[in-house]
CSV table of C-alpha atoms and ligand atoms in Angstrom, one decimal:
chain,number,residue,atom,x,y,z
A,359,UNK,CA,102.0,105.3,125.9
A,360,UNK,CA,100.4,107.6,128.0
A,361,UNK,CA,96.2,108.3,127.7
A,362,UNK,CA,94.4,110.2,129.9
A,363,UNK,CA,91.8,108.3,131.6
A,364,UNK,CA,88.4,110.1,133.0
A,365,UNK,CA,87.6,107.8,135.0
A,366,UNK,CA,91.0,108.8,137.8
A,367,UNK,CA,91.6,111.9,136.3
A,368,UNK,CA,95.1,111.0,135.5
A,369,UNK,CA,97.5,110.2,132.5
A,370,UNK,CA,98.2,106.2,132.7
A,371,UNK,CA,100.0,104.3,130.5
A,372,UNK,CA,98.4,101.8,128.5
A,373,UNK,CA,98.4,98.9,129.6
A,374,UNK,CA,95.6,96.3,127.8
A,375,UNK,CA,94.2,93.0,129.1
A,376,UNK,CA,95.0,90.9,126.6
A,377,UNK,CA,99.0,91.8,126.0
A,378,UNK,CA,99.4,93.0,122.2
A,379,UNK,CA,95.9,93.4,121.2
A,380,UNK,CA,92.8,96.3,121.8
A,381,UNK,CA,89.8,96.3,122.4
A,382,UNK,CA,88.2,99.6,122.3
A,383,UNK,CA,84.1,100.9,121.9
A,384,UNK,CA,83.0,103.8,120.8
A,385,UNK,CA,79.1,105.8,121.2
A,386,UNK,CA,78.0,106.1,117.7
A,387,UNK,CA,75.9,108.3,115.6
A,388,UNK,CA,72.1,108.6,116.4
A,389,UNK,CA,70.6,107.6,112.8
A,390,UNK,CA,68.8,110.8,112.6
A,391,UNK,CA,70.4,113.0,110.2
A,392,UNK,CA,73.6,113.9,108.3
A,393,UNK,CA,76.8,114.1,111.0
A,394,UNK,CA,77.2,117.4,111.9
A,395,UNK,CA,80.9,119.3,112.7
A,396,UNK,CA,81.1,117.7,116.4
A,397,UNK,CA,80.2,113.9,116.1
A,398,UNK,CA,82.9,113.9,113.8
A,399,UNK,CA,85.2,115.1,116.5
A,400,UNK,CA,85.1,112.3,118.1
A,401,UNK,CA,84.5,109.7,114.7
A,402,UNK,CA,88.1,111.1,113.4
A,403,UNK,CA,89.7,110.7,116.8
A,404,UNK,CA,89.1,107.8,118.2
A,405,UNK,CA,90.2,106.5,114.7
A,406,UNK,CA,93.5,108.3,114.3
A,407,UNK,CA,94.3,106.9,118.0
A,408,UNK,CA,93.1,103.5,116.2
A,409,UNK,CA,95.7,104.0,113.5
A,410,UNK,CA,98.2,104.3,116.0
A,411,UNK,CA,97.3,101.2,118.2
A,412,UNK,CA,97.8,99.9,114.8
A,413,UNK,CA,101.2,101.5,113.8
A,414,UNK,CA,102.1,100.4,116.8
A,415,UNK,CA,101.3,96.6,116.1
A,416,UNK,CA,98.9,95.9,118.0
A,417,UNK,CA,96.2,93.8,117.2
A,418,UNK,CA,93.0,95.8,117.3
A,419,UNK,CA,88.8,94.7,117.6
A,420,UNK,CA,86.8,98.1,117.1
A,421,UNK,CA,82.8,97.9,117.7
A,422,UNK,CA,80.9,101.7,116.7
A,423,UNK,CA,76.7,101.4,117.6
A,424,UNK,CA,74.6,102.8,115.4
A,425,UNK,CA,72.2,104.2,117.7
A,426,UNK,CA,68.7,103.7,115.1
A,427,UNK,CA,65.8,103.7,117.4
A,428,UNK,CA,65.4,106.4,120.4
A,429,UNK,CA,62.9,109.4,120.8
A,430,UNK,CA,64.7,110.8,118.0
A,431,UNK,CA,64.8,108.6,115.7
A,432,UNK,CA,60.7,108.5,116.1
A,433,UNK,CA,59.4,112.0,116.3
A,434,UNK,CA,61.6,112.4,112.8
A,435,UNK,CA,61.0,109.3,110.9
A,436,UNK,CA,57.2,111.0,111.9
A,437,UNK,CA,57.2,114.4,111.1
A,438,UNK,CA,58.8,113.2,107.3
A,439,UNK,CA,55.9,110.1,107.5
A,440,UNK,CA,57.8,107.5,106.9
A,441,UNK,CA,59.3,104.9,109.2
A,442,UNK,CA,62.0,104.2,111.4
A,443,UNK,CA,64.4,101.5,109.9
A,444,UNK,CA,64.1,104.1,106.5
A,445,UNK,CA,65.7,106.9,108.0
A,446,UNK,CA,67.5,105.0,109.7
A,447,UNK,CA,68.9,103.2,106.7
A,448,UNK,CA,69.1,106.3,104.8
A,449,UNK,CA,71.6,108.0,107.5
A,450,UNK,CA,73.4,105.3,107.7
A,451,UNK,CA,74.2,105.2,104.3
A,452,UNK,CA,75.5,108.3,104.6
A,453,UNK,CA,77.4,107.9,107.4
A,454,UNK,CA,79.1,105.7,105.3
A,455,UNK,CA,80.4,108.2,103.2
A,456,UNK,CA,81.3,111.1,105.1
A,457,UNK,CA,83.1,108.6,107.1
A,458,UNK,CA,85.4,107.5,104.1
A,459,UNK,CA,85.5,110.8,102.9
A,460,UNK,CA,86.9,112.0,106.0
A,461,UNK,CA,89.0,109.1,105.8
A,462,UNK,CA,87.5,106.9,109.0
A,463,UNK,CA,87.7,103.7,108.5
A,464,UNK,CA,85.2,101.4,109.2
A,465,UNK,CA,85.2,99.7,112.8
A,466,UNK,CA,85.1,95.8,112.5
A,467,UNK,CA,81.4,95.9,114.1
A,468,UNK,CA,78.8,98.7,113.6
A,469,UNK,CA,76.0,97.2,115.5
A,470,UNK,CA,72.8,98.5,115.5
A,471,UNK,CA,70.7,98.6,118.4
A,472,UNK,CA,67.6,97.7,116.3
A,473,UNK,CA,69.1,94.4,115.4
A,474,UNK,CA,70.8,93.2,119.3
A,475,UNK,CA,67.4,93.4,120.6
A,476,UNK,CA,67.4,89.9,121.7
A,477,UNK,CA,70.8,90.0,123.8
A,478,UNK,CA,69.2,93.2,125.0
A,479,UNK,CA,66.3,91.7,126.4
A,480,UNK,CA,68.4,88.9,128.6
A,481,UNK,CA,70.9,91.0,129.4
A,482,UNK,CA,68.1,93.5,131.8
A,483,UNK,CA,66.5,90.0,133.0
A,484,UNK,CA,69.4,88.8,134.4
A,485,UNK,CA,70.1,93.1,135.9
A,486,UNK,CA,66.2,92.1,137.1
A,487,UNK,CA,67.9,88.4,138.8
A,488,UNK,CA,70.1,90.3,140.1
A,489,UNK,CA,67.9,92.3,141.7
A,490,UNK,CA,69.9,95.8,140.1
A,491,UNK,CA,66.7,96.2,138.2
A,492,UNK,CA,62.8,96.6,138.8
A,493,UNK,CA,60.2,96.2,136.5
A,494,UNK,CA,57.2,99.2,137.0
A,495,UNK,CA,54.5,98.6,134.5
A,496,UNK,CA,55.7,97.6,131.1
A,497,UNK,CA,58.8,100.0,131.4
A,498,UNK,CA,62.4,98.5,133.6
A,499,UNK,CA,64.4,100.9,135.1
A,500,UNK,CA,68.1,100.1,136.9
A,501,UNK,CA,67.5,100.7,140.5
A,502,UNK,CA,70.8,103.1,141.7
A,503,UNK,CA,70.2,102.4,145.6
A,504,UNK,CA,71.6,98.9,144.7
A,505,UNK,CA,75.0,100.4,144.2
A,506,UNK,CA,78.4,101.9,145.8
A,507,UNK,CA,80.0,103.9,143.7
A,508,UNK,CA,76.9,105.0,141.4
A,509,UNK,CA,78.4,108.4,139.6
A,510,UNK,CA,82.6,107.2,140.0
A,511,UNK,CA,83.0,107.8,136.3
A,512,UNK,CA,81.2,112.0,136.9
A,513,UNK,CA,83.0,112.4,140.7
A,514,UNK,CA,79.2,113.1,141.8
A,515,UNK,CA,78.3,111.3,144.7
A,516,UNK,CA,74.6,109.5,144.8
A,517,UNK,CA,73.0,113.0,146.7
A,518,UNK,CA,74.6,115.4,144.1
A,519,UNK,CA,72.8,112.7,141.6
A,520,UNK,CA,69.2,113.1,143.2
A,521,UNK,CA,69.1,116.1,144.2
A,522,UNK,CA,69.9,117.0,140.3
A,523,UNK,CA,67.5,113.9,138.5
A,524,UNK,CA,64.1,115.0,136.6
A,525,UNK,CA,61.9,112.2,137.2
A,526,UNK,CA,59.3,112.8,133.3
A,527,UNK,CA,55.2,112.5,134.2
A,528,UNK,CA,54.4,109.0,133.7
A,529,UNK,CA,57.1,107.9,135.1
A,530,UNK,CA,57.4,105.3,138.1
A,531,UNK,CA,60.6,105.1,139.4
A,532,UNK,CA,61.5,104.1,143.0
A,533,UNK,CA,64.6,106.8,143.5
A,534,UNK,CA,64.8,109.9,141.0
A,535,UNK,CA,68.4,109.0,139.8
A,536,UNK,CA,67.0,105.6,138.3
A,537,UNK,CA,67.1,105.1,134.9
A,538,UNK,CA,65.5,103.3,132.4
A,539,UNK,CA,66.6,100.7,130.6
A,540,UNK,CA,63.4,99.0,129.2
A,541,UNK,CA,60.3,101.5,128.7
A,542,UNK,CA,57.0,100.2,127.7
A,543,UNK,CA,54.9,100.9,124.3
A,544,UNK,CA,53.8,104.2,123.7
A,545,UNK,CA,50.8,104.3,121.3
A,546,UNK,CA,51.7,104.6,117.2
A,547,UNK,CA,55.6,103.3,118.3
A,548,UNK,CA,57.8,100.7,116.9
A,549,UNK,CA,58.1,97.8,119.7
A,550,UNK,CA,59.3,93.9,120.3
A,551,UNK,CA,58.1,91.4,122.2
A,552,UNK,CA,60.2,91.0,126.0
A,553,UNK,CA,58.7,89.5,129.5
A,554,UNK,CA,57.9,93.0,130.5
A,555,UNK,CA,55.5,93.0,127.1
A,556,UNK,CA,55.8,95.6,124.3
A,557,UNK,CA,58.6,98.0,124.5
A,558,UNK,CA,61.7,98.7,123.2
A,559,UNK,CA,65.4,99.8,124.7
A,560,UNK,CA,66.6,102.6,126.5
A,561,UNK,CA,69.8,103.7,124.7
A,562,UNK,CA,72.2,103.1,128.2
A,563,UNK,CA,71.6,99.4,127.6
A,564,UNK,CA,72.6,99.6,123.8
A,565,UNK,CA,76.3,100.3,124.3
A,566,UNK,CA,76.8,98.1,127.4
A,567,UNK,CA,75.2,95.1,125.5
A,568,UNK,CA,76.9,95.3,122.5
A,569,UNK,CA,80.2,95.8,124.2
A,570,UNK,CA,79.6,93.0,126.1
A,571,UNK,CA,78.3,90.7,123.0
A,572,UNK,CA,81.4,91.7,120.6
A,573,UNK,CA,84.3,92.6,123.3
A,574,UNK,CA,84.0,90.8,126.3
A,575,UNK,CA,83.3,91.7,129.4
A,576,UNK,CA,85.7,93.6,129.7
A,577,UNK,CA,87.0,96.3,127.5
A,578,UNK,CA,90.4,98.3,126.8
A,579,UNK,CA,89.0,101.9,125.7
A,580,UNK,CA,85.7,103.5,125.8
A,581,UNK,CA,85.8,106.7,124.3
A,582,UNK,CA,82.9,109.5,123.0
A,583,UNK,CA,82.7,113.2,123.7
A,584,UNK,CA,82.5,114.7,127.4
A,585,UNK,CA,79.0,115.2,127.1
A,586,UNK,CA,78.9,111.9,127.1
A,587,UNK,CA,80.5,110.9,130.6
A,588,UNK,CA,77.0,111.4,132.4
A,589,UNK,CA,74.8,110.4,132.3
A,590,UNK,CA,75.3,108.2,129.8
A,591,UNK,CA,78.6,106.1,130.4
A,592,UNK,CA,77.7,106.7,134.0
A,593,UNK,CA,74.9,104.7,133.5
A,594,UNK,CA,77.1,102.0,131.3
A,595,UNK,CA,79.3,101.0,134.1
A,596,UNK,CA,76.6,101.0,136.8
A,597,UNK,CA,74.6,98.6,133.8
A,598,UNK,CA,77.8,96.6,132.3
A,599,UNK,CA,79.6,96.3,136.0
A,600,UNK,CA,76.0,94.7,138.2
A,601,UNK,CA,75.6,92.5,135.6
A,602,UNK,CA,79.2,90.9,135.0
A,603,UNK,CA,80.7,91.9,138.2
A,604,UNK,CA,83.4,92.6,136.4
A,605,UNK,CA,85.5,95.8,135.7
A,606,UNK,CA,83.7,97.5,132.2
A,607,UNK,CA,86.4,99.5,130.6
A,608,UNK,CA,89.8,100.0,131.8
A,609,UNK,CA,90.6,103.7,130.0
A,610,UNK,CA,87.4,106.0,128.9
A,611,UNK,CA,88.6,108.3,126.7
A,612,UNK,CA,86.7,111.4,126.4
A,613,UNK,CA,87.0,115.1,123.8
A,614,UNK,CA,86.8,117.6,124.4
A,615,UNK,CA,83.5,120.3,122.2
A,616,UNK,CA,83.6,121.8,119.3
A,617,UNK,CA,82.0,125.2,119.1
A,618,UNK,CA,80.8,127.5,116.6
A,619,UNK,CA,82.2,130.9,116.0
A,620,UNK,CA,82.6,130.7,119.7
A,621,UNK,CA,79.3,129.2,120.8
A,622,UNK,CA,77.7,126.0,121.2
A,623,UNK,CA,76.2,124.6,118.0
A,624,UNK,CA,73.0,124.6,117.6
A,625,UNK,CA,69.9,124.7,115.4
A,626,UNK,CA,68.5,127.0,116.9
A,627,UNK,CA,71.5,130.5,116.7
A,628,UNK,CA,71.4,129.4,113.6
A,629,UNK,CA,75.4,128.2,113.2
A,630,UNK,CA,74.8,124.2,113.1
A,631,UNK,CA,76.8,122.4,109.8
A,632,UNK,CA,76.5,118.8,108.9
A,633,UNK,CA,80.2,118.2,107.6
A,634,UNK,CA,78.3,116.7,104.0
A,635,UNK,CA,77.5,120.9,104.2
A,636,UNK,CA,80.9,121.9,105.0
A,637,UNK,CA,82.6,119.1,102.4
A,638,UNK,CA,80.7,121.5,99.6
A,639,UNK,CA,83.2,124.0,100.2
A,640,UNK,CA,85.9,122.0,101.3
A,641,UNK,CA,87.7,119.3,100.9
A,642,UNK,CA,86.3,116.5,103.3
A,643,UNK,CA,90.8,115.5,104.1
A,644,UNK,CA,90.4,119.6,105.2
A,645,UNK,CA,88.2,118.9,107.8
A,646,UNK,CA,89.9,116.2,109.0
A,647,UNK,CA,93.3,117.6,109.8
A,648,UNK,CA,91.8,120.9,110.9
A,649,UNK,CA,90.3,118.0,113.9
A,650,UNK,CA,94.4,117.0,114.4
A,651,UNK,CA,95.7,120.5,114.9
A,652,UNK,CA,93.9,121.0,118.2
A,653,UNK,CA,94.6,118.0,121.7
A,654,UNK,CA,91.2,116.0,121.5
A,655,UNK,CA,90.8,117.1,124.8
A,656,UNK,CA,90.8,120.7,124.4
A,657,UNK,CA,87.7,122.9,123.2
A,658,UNK,CA,87.8,123.7,119.2
A,659,UNK,CA,86.7,126.2,117.6
A,660,UNK,CA,85.3,125.7,114.2
A,661,UNK,CA,85.2,128.8,112.0
A,662,UNK,CA,85.3,129.3,107.8
A,663,UNK,CA,88.9,130.6,108.9
A,664,UNK,CA,89.7,128.2,111.1
A,665,UNK,CA,89.2,126.1,107.7
A,666,UNK,CA,91.0,127.9,105.5
A,667,UNK,CA,94.4,127.8,107.9
A,668,UNK,CA,94.1,123.9,107.8
A,669,UNK,CA,93.7,123.9,103.8
A,670,UNK,CA,96.7,126.0,103.6
A,671,UNK,CA,98.3,123.8,106.3
A,672,UNK,CA,97.9,121.3,104.1
A,673,UNK,CA,98.3,122.4,100.5
A,674,UNK,CA,101.7,123.0,102.3
A,675,UNK,CA,102.3,119.3,102.6
A,676,UNK,CA,101.3,118.5,99.3
A,677,UNK,CA,103.5,121.0,97.9
A,678,UNK,CA,106.6,120.1,99.8
A,679,UNK,CA,105.6,116.7,98.4
A,680,UNK,CA,105.2,117.5,94.8
A,681,UNK,CA,108.5,118.7,95.2
A,682,UNK,CA,110.4,116.1,96.8
A,683,UNK,CA,109.1,114.3,94.0
A,684,UNK,CA,110.2,116.5,91.1
A,685,UNK,CA,113.5,116.8,92.8
A,686,UNK,CA,114.0,113.0,93.6
A,687,UNK,CA,114.4,113.0,89.8
A,688,UNK,CA,116.2,115.5,89.1
A,689,UNK,CA,119.0,115.2,92.1
A,690,UNK,CA,122.5,113.0,92.0
A,691,UNK,CA,122.3,109.7,92.7
A,692,UNK,CA,125.5,109.7,95.1
A,693,UNK,CA,126.3,109.5,99.3
A,694,UNK,CA,125.7,111.5,101.5
A,695,UNK,CA,127.8,114.4,102.2
A,696,UNK,CA,128.6,115.2,106.1
A,697,UNK,CA,126.0,118.0,106.5
A,698,UNK,CA,123.3,115.7,104.5
A,699,UNK,CA,123.5,113.5,107.2
A,700,UNK,CA,123.6,116.4,110.2
A,701,UNK,CA,120.0,116.8,108.1
A,702,UNK,CA,118.7,113.3,107.8
A,703,UNK,CA,119.4,113.0,111.9
A,704,UNK,CA,117.6,116.1,112.5
A,705,UNK,CA,114.5,114.8,110.9
A,706,UNK,CA,115.4,111.1,112.3
A,707,UNK,CA,115.4,113.4,116.3
A,708,UNK,CA,111.7,114.9,114.4
A,709,UNK,CA,110.0,111.4,113.7
A,710,UNK,CA,110.9,110.4,117.4
A,711,UNK,CA,109.3,113.9,119.1
A,712,UNK,CA,106.3,113.2,116.4
A,713,UNK,CA,105.8,109.7,118.2
A,714,UNK,CA,106.9,111.4,122.2
A,715,UNK,CA,103.7,113.5,121.7
A,716,UNK,CA,101.4,110.2,119.7
A,717,UNK,CA,102.4,108.5,122.9
A,718,UNK,CA,101.7,111.2,125.1
A,719,UNK,CA,97.6,110.9,125.6
A,720,UNK,CA,97.3,111.1,121.3
A,721,UNK,CA,99.1,114.8,120.6
A,722,UNK,CA,98.4,115.5,117.3
A,723,UNK,CA,98.3,119.0,117.5
A,724,UNK,CA,102.4,118.3,118.6
A,725,UNK,CA,103.0,115.3,116.0
A,726,UNK,CA,101.4,117.9,113.1
A,727,UNK,CA,103.3,120.5,114.8
A,728,UNK,CA,106.7,117.9,114.3
A,729,UNK,CA,105.3,117.0,110.3
A,730,UNK,CA,105.7,120.9,109.3
A,731,UNK,CA,108.7,121.0,111.0
A,732,UNK,CA,109.9,118.3,108.2
A,733,UNK,CA,108.5,120.7,105.8
A,734,UNK,CA,110.1,123.8,106.8
A,735,UNK,CA,113.8,121.9,107.0
A,736,UNK,CA,113.1,119.9,104.1
A,737,UNK,CA,112.7,123.3,102.2
A,738,UNK,CA,115.7,125.2,103.1
A,739,UNK,CA,118.0,122.2,103.2
A,740,UNK,CA,116.9,120.1,99.8
A,741,UNK,CA,118.4,121.5,96.3
A,742,UNK,CA,119.0,120.6,93.0
A,743,UNK,CA,122.4,119.6,93.9
A,744,UNK,CA,121.1,117.1,97.6
A,745,UNK,CA,121.7,114.3,97.6
A,746,UNK,CA,118.8,111.4,95.9
A,747,UNK,CA,119.1,109.0,98.6
A,748,UNK,CA,118.1,111.8,100.7
A,749,UNK,CA,115.2,112.9,98.8
A,750,UNK,CA,114.4,109.1,99.0
A,751,UNK,CA,114.9,109.0,103.0
A,752,UNK,CA,113.0,112.2,104.0
A,753,UNK,CA,109.7,111.9,101.8
A,754,UNK,CA,109.6,108.0,103.2
A,755,UNK,CA,109.7,109.7,106.3
A,756,UNK,CA,107.0,112.6,105.9
A,757,UNK,CA,105.4,109.7,103.5
A,758,UNK,CA,104.6,107.4,106.8
A,759,UNK,CA,104.0,110.3,109.7
A,760,UNK,CA,101.4,111.5,107.2
A,761,UNK,CA,99.9,108.0,107.1
A,762,UNK,CA,99.7,107.4,110.7
A,763,UNK,CA,97.7,110.3,110.3
A,764,UNK,CA,95.3,109.6,107.3
A,765,UNK,CA,96.5,112.8,106.0
A,766,UNK,CA,97.6,114.0,102.5
A,767,UNK,CA,97.0,110.7,101.3
A,768,UNK,CA,96.1,111.7,97.9
A,769,UNK,CA,98.6,111.8,95.3
A,770,UNK,CA,100.1,114.1,94.5
A,771,UNK,CA,99.2,116.2,91.3
A,772,UNK,CA,102.3,116.4,89.2
A,773,UNK,CA,102.9,112.7,89.9
A,774,UNK,CA,98.7,112.4,89.1
A,775,UNK,CA,99.3,114.5,85.2
A,776,UNK,CA,101.7,112.1,84.1
A,777,UNK,CA,100.2,108.7,85.0
A,778,UNK,CA,96.7,110.3,83.8
A,779,UNK,CA,99.0,112.3,80.5
A,780,UNK,CA,100.6,108.0,80.0
A,781,UNK,CA,96.2,106.3,79.9
A,782,UNK,CA,95.5,108.9,77.7
A,783,UNK,CA,98.3,108.0,74.9
A,784,UNK,CA,97.7,104.7,75.6
A,785,UNK,CA,94.1,104.9,75.4
A,786,UNK,CA,95.1,107.1,71.9
A,787,UNK,CA,97.2,104.0,71.0
A,788,UNK,CA,94.8,101.6,71.5
A,789,UNK,CA,91.9,103.2,69.5
A,790,UNK,CA,94.1,103.6,66.5
A,791,UNK,CA,95.4,99.8,66.5
A,792,UNK,CA,91.2,99.2,66.9
A,793,UNK,CA,91.8,97.8,69.9
A,794,UNK,CA,88.3,99.2,71.5
A,795,UNK,CA,88.4,96.9,73.7
A,796,UNK,CA,92.1,98.0,75.8
A,797,UNK,CA,90.5,101.4,75.2
A,798,UNK,CA,87.0,100.9,77.4
A,799,UNK,CA,89.7,99.8,79.5
A,800,UNK,CA,91.8,102.2,80.5
A,801,UNK,CA,89.2,104.8,80.5
A,802,UNK,CA,86.8,102.4,83.3
A,803,UNK,CA,90.9,103.0,85.0
A,804,UNK,CA,90.3,106.7,84.6
A,805,UNK,CA,87.2,106.5,85.4
A,806,UNK,CA,88.1,105.3,88.6
A,807,UNK,CA,90.4,107.5,89.7
A,808,UNK,CA,87.8,109.9,89.3
A,809,UNK,CA,89.4,111.2,85.7
A,810,UNK,CA,86.4,112.5,83.6
A,811,UNK,CA,87.9,112.2,80.0
A,812,UNK,CA,85.9,114.7,77.2
A,813,UNK,CA,87.4,114.2,73.3
A,814,UNK,CA,87.0,117.3,71.9
A,815,UNK,CA,88.2,119.4,68.5
A,816,UNK,CA,91.8,120.2,70.1
A,817,UNK,CA,92.3,116.5,72.1
A,818,UNK,CA,91.1,114.4,74.5
A,819,UNK,CA,90.7,116.7,77.3
A,820,UNK,CA,90.6,115.6,81.4
A,821,UNK,CA,89.6,116.8,84.7
A,822,UNK,CA,89.6,115.0,88.2
A,823,UNK,CA,85.5,114.8,89.6
B,130,AMP,P1,75.0,112.0,119.4
B,130,AMP,O1,74.8,111.5,117.6
B,130,AMP,O2,74.9,113.0,119.3
B,130,AMP,O3,74.9,110.9,120.1
B,130,AMP,O4,76.8,111.6,119.2
B,130,AMP,C1,77.6,111.4,118.7
B,130,AMP,C2,78.7,111.4,119.1
B,130,AMP,O5,79.3,113.0,119.1
B,130,AMP,C3,79.4,111.3,120.9
B,130,AMP,O6,80.4,111.0,121.0
B,130,AMP,C4,79.4,113.0,121.1
B,130,AMP,O7,79.8,112.9,122.1
B,130,AMP,C5,80.4,113.6,120.1
B,130,AMP,N1,79.0,115.0,120.2
B,130,AMP,C6,77.9,116.0,120.0
B,130,AMP,N2,78.4,117.2,119.6
B,130,AMP,C7,79.7,117.3,119.4
B,130,AMP,C8,80.4,118.7,119.7
B,130,AMP,N3,79.8,119.9,119.7
B,130,AMP,N4,81.8,118.5,120.2
B,130,AMP,C9,82.6,117.2,120.8
B,130,AMP,N5,81.7,115.6,120.1
B,130,AMP,C10,80.5,115.8,120.6
B,131,ZN,ZN1,77.3,104.4,124.0
């Protein structure tokens, strides 16, 4: 499997530190709001990569943090007159609601900055002791002049970085490119005790510390959006490699940006959308599918037309699965004919194409195209006179590949209809038999399938909620 490594600017064969295992760290959200459609891109893409590794038999350990203390957290909490923890707790919960909707599996660990303070302090102390960091009036800075290769990820040298660096009022840096590891407390800010007085961690340090704590000194994959290459990931490399004296991450993966109507998304342009807003108009699953229709490194344009197209594409797959379901009950139980063997060979080739696309730097766009081609083949080649075995085999392949991408996972509608009708009938019978316990149990089972029942004079009606 090949992955594009930002560090070397090449597609490289993926070779993990330990055979058969993958240690992945992805930068998570700052939890002061619902996450927006741009944030959804790395969450969906790197979840898909994780699932693909698992499909290939790797044991994956995946860590994604929550930044629950920083300037934006403090500003937003103050604006709402609540404390930072309350704001963070709310939006961590909301993160999980949206992520689950989008089919993103929870990471193995979701560490929070505020719960990692002791480890962060120890890490910063180590950097100070090794001479890579210095304290100035309660702040601690990383000394970029101590490194030979600061800038290797973003491909810049120290002079260029220094020329572009900004020194804020009140900062006491030795070199313009130095960055904060620990910030002294300002009045009214949450703070923790440290050897440098009360303060809080800078942003970059939390990811170095969490990756080290949960995955070890050298990890396989570190990922995030392209905007994080500099300074965030550059600084993570500086911190981790200086503290441990070992390479930090072997592969650096960065997703391209999502624009809205071909413009950068921003609140002031009025084109800022949270996933929660969009989920009121389109199924979460459509949003996931939309993200996977593009290659993760290309920029992607978001608009309601694009989402509508994604919905149409997903519906096509669902309709196909519905048809297969129907054909399973309405085809003959017999061996394959010669022409059917040829169809199955085409389906097999398309599965290989899907896998080759995923192996080529997770090219989900081409992988999705292979699924569509299977649907097209199936629609033209299958009929009531096909062999049942062939229908079953095609269904198995399409479902397996949709499973890798975690799309089209809802039960197909006709199958759901049959199942719900059967349960409702069973419940009616239980009520006739005065077995109210069983009737209630069935109602609960339907509820867990998101089916709502209504007793009407015309009988029991149901709907999916
Ligand atoms: P943040 O909460 O801003 O730190 O962002 C969380 C993740 O979303 C990071 O990996 C960012 O790089 C990524 N991200 C933010 N905006 C966009 C965007 N418009 N397109 C793609 N990725 C983004
Ligand atoms: Zn990070």
